[in-house]
CSV table of C-alpha atoms in Angstrom, one decimal:
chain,number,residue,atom,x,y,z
A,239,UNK,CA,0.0,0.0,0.0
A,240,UNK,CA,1.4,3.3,-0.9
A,241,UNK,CA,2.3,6.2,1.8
A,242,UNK,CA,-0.3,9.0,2.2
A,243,UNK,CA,2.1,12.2,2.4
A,244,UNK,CA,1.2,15.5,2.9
A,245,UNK,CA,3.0,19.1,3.1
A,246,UNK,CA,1.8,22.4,4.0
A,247,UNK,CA,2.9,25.7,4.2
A,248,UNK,CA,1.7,28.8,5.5
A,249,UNK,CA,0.6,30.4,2.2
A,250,UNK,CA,-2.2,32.6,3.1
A,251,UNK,CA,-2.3,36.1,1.3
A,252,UNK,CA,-2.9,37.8,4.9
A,253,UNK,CA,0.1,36.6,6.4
A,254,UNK,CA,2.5,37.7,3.4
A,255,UNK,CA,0.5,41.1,3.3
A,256,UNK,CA,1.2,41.8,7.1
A,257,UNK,CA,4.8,41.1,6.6
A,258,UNK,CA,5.3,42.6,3.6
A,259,UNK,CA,4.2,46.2,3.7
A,260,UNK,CA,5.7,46.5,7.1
A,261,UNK,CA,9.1,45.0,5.6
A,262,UNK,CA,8.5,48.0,2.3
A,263,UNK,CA,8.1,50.8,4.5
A,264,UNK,CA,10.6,50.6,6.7
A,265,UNK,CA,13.4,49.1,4.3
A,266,UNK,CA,11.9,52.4,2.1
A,267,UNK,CA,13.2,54.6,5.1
A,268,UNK,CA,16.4,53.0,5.3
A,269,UNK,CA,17.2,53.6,1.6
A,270,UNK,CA,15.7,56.7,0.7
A,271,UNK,CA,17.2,58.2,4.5
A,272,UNK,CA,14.1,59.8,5.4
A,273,UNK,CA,14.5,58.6,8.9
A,274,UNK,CA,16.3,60.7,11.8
A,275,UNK,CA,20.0,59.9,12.3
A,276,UNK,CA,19.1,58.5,16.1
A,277,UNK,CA,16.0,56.3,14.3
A,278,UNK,CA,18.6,55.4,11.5
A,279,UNK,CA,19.8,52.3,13.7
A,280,UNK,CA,16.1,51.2,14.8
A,281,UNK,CA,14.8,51.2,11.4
A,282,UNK,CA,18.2,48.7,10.2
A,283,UNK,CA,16.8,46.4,12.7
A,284,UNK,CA,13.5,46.5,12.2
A,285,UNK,CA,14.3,45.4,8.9
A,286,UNK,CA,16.3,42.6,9.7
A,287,UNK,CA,14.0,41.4,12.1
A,288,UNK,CA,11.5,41.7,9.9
A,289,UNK,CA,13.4,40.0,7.1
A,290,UNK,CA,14.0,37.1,9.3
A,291,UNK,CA,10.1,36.6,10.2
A,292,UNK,CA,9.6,36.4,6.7
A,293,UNK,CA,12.1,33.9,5.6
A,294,UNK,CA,10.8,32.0,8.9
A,295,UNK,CA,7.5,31.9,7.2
A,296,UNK,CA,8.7,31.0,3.9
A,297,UNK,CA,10.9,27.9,5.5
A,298,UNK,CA,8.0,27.0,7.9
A,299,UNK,CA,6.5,23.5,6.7
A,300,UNK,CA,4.3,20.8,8.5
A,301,UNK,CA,5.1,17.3,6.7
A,302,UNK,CA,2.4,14.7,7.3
A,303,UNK,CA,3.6,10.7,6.7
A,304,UNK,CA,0.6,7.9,6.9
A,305,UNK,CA,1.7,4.5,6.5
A,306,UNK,CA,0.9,0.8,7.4
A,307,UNK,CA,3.1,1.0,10.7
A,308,UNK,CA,2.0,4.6,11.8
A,309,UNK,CA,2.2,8.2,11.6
A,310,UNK,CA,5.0,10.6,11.3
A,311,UNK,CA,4.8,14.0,11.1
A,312,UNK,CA,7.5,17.3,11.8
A,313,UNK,CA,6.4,20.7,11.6
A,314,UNK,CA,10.2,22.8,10.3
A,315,UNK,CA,12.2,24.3,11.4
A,316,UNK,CA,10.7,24.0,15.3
A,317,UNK,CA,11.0,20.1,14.8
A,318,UNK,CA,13.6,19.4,13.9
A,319,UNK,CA,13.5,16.0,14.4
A,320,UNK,CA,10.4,13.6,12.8
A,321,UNK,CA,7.7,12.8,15.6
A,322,UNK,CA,6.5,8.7,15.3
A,323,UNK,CA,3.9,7.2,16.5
A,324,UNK,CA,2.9,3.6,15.8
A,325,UNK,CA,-0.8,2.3,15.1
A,326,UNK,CA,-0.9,-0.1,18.4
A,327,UNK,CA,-0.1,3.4,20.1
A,328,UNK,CA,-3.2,5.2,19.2
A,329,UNK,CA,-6.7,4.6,20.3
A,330,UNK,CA,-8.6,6.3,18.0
A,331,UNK,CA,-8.1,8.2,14.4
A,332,UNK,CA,-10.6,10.6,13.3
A,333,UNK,CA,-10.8,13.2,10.8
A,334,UNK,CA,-12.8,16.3,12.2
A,335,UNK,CA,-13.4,20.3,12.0
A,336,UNK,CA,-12.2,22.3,14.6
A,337,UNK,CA,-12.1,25.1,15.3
A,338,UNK,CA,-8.5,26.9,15.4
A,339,UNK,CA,-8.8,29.7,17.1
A,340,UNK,CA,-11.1,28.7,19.9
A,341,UNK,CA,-10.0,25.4,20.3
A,342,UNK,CA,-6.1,25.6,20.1
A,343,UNK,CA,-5.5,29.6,20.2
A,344,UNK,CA,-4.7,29.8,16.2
A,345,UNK,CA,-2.0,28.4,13.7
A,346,UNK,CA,1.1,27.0,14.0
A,347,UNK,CA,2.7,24.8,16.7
A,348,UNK,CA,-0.3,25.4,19.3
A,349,UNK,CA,-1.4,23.5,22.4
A,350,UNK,CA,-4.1,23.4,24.7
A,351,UNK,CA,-4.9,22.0,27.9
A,352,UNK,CA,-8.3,20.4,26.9
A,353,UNK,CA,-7.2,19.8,22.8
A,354,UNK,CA,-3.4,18.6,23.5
A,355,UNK,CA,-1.0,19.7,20.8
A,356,UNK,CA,-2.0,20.9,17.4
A,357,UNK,CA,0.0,20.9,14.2
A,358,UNK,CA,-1.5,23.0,11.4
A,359,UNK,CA,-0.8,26.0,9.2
A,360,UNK,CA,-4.5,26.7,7.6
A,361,UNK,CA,-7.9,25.5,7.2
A,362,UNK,CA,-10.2,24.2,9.7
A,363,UNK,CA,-10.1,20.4,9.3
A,364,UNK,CA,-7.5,17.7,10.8
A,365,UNK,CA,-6.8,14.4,11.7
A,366,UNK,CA,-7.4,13.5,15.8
A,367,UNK,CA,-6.0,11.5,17.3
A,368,UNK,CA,-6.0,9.9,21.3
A,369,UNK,CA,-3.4,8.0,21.9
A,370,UNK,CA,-3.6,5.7,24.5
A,371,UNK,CA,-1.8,7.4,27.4
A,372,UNK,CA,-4.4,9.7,27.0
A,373,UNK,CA,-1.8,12.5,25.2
A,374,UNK,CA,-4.3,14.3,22.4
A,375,UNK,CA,-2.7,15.8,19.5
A,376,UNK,CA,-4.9,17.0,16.1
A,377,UNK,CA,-3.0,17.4,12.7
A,378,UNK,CA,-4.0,19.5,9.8
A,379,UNK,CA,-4.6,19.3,6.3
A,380,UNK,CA,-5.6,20.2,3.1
A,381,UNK,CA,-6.9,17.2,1.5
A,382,UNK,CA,-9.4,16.1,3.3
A,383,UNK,CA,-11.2,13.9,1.2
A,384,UNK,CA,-7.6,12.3,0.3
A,385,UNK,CA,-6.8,11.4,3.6
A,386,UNK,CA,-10.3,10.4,4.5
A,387,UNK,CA,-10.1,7.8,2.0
A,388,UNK,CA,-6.7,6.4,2.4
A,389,UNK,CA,-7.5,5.9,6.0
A,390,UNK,CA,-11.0,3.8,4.7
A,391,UNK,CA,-8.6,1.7,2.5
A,392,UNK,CA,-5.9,1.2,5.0
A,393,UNK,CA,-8.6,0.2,7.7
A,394,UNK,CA,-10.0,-2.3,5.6
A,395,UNK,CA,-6.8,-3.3,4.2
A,396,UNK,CA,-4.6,-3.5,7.5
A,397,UNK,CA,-7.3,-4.2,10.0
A,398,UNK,CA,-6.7,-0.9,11.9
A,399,UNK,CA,-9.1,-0.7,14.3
A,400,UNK,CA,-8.4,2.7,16.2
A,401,UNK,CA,-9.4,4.7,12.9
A,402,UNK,CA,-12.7,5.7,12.8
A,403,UNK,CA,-14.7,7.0,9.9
């Protein structure tokens, strides 16, 4: 059976707008040197620090790895290392809305005290899942229906009885 395999970045037009025109007007003053002498200094390092949020975004990915022994997922560059957990681990599988905001606070690397840890970038629909210590953790996606369906198939094909349609 073939590996369902996922990966998302944050691509949303807000989040590029709200870095970008910040980024434009004050990289603007730092060429142009409208800015005082004393703000001359401040307005260098509010570029770079905003140059660096940017190329954070733009390196920022969550990679999603379904196969017949488990999950694996790392959401890079705050994971550096892959996070594995194995079918006979998990107690139950679902894919569900949510609600980001509310439930988990927003995007990103979020966690909750009710929810657990959640791993998404956009949208409003992921993959739950309770492992059996109890430790609840949702991951996102953007192919619903994809995932939805290799899940079906790889219940019925491996006898994995934690995922629940």
């Amino acid at each position: 059976m073939e590996t369902y395999y996922e990966k998302q970045k944050f691509n949303q037009w807000w989040i590029k707008l709200s870095i970008f025109i910040p980024f434009v007007i004050v990289f603007w003053g730092v060429i142009t040197g409208k800015t005082q002498e004393e703000n001359g200094t401040s307005m260098l390092i509010a570029a770079v620090v905003l140059g660096f949020v940017a190329v954070l975004f733009y390196y920022t990915n969550l990679e999603t790895r379904i196969d017949t022994e488990g999950i694996t997922i790392r959401f890079f560059p705050f994971q550096r290392v892959y996070y594995y957990v194995r079918w006979d681990e998990i107690e139950s599988a679902t894919v569900r809305t949510y609600k980001p905001i509310r439930e988990y606070g927003g995007w990103g690397l979020r966690y909750s005290f009710k929810n657990g840890k959640a791993y998404n970038v956009s949208g409003t629909v992921g993959l739950q899942l309770v492992l059996k210590s109890g430790t609840k953790f949702l991951i996102g996606t953007q192919k619903e229906e994809e995932l939805r369906e290799y899940l079906v198939q790889l219940k019925n094909q491996q006898n994995i009885t934690c995922i629940q349609e």
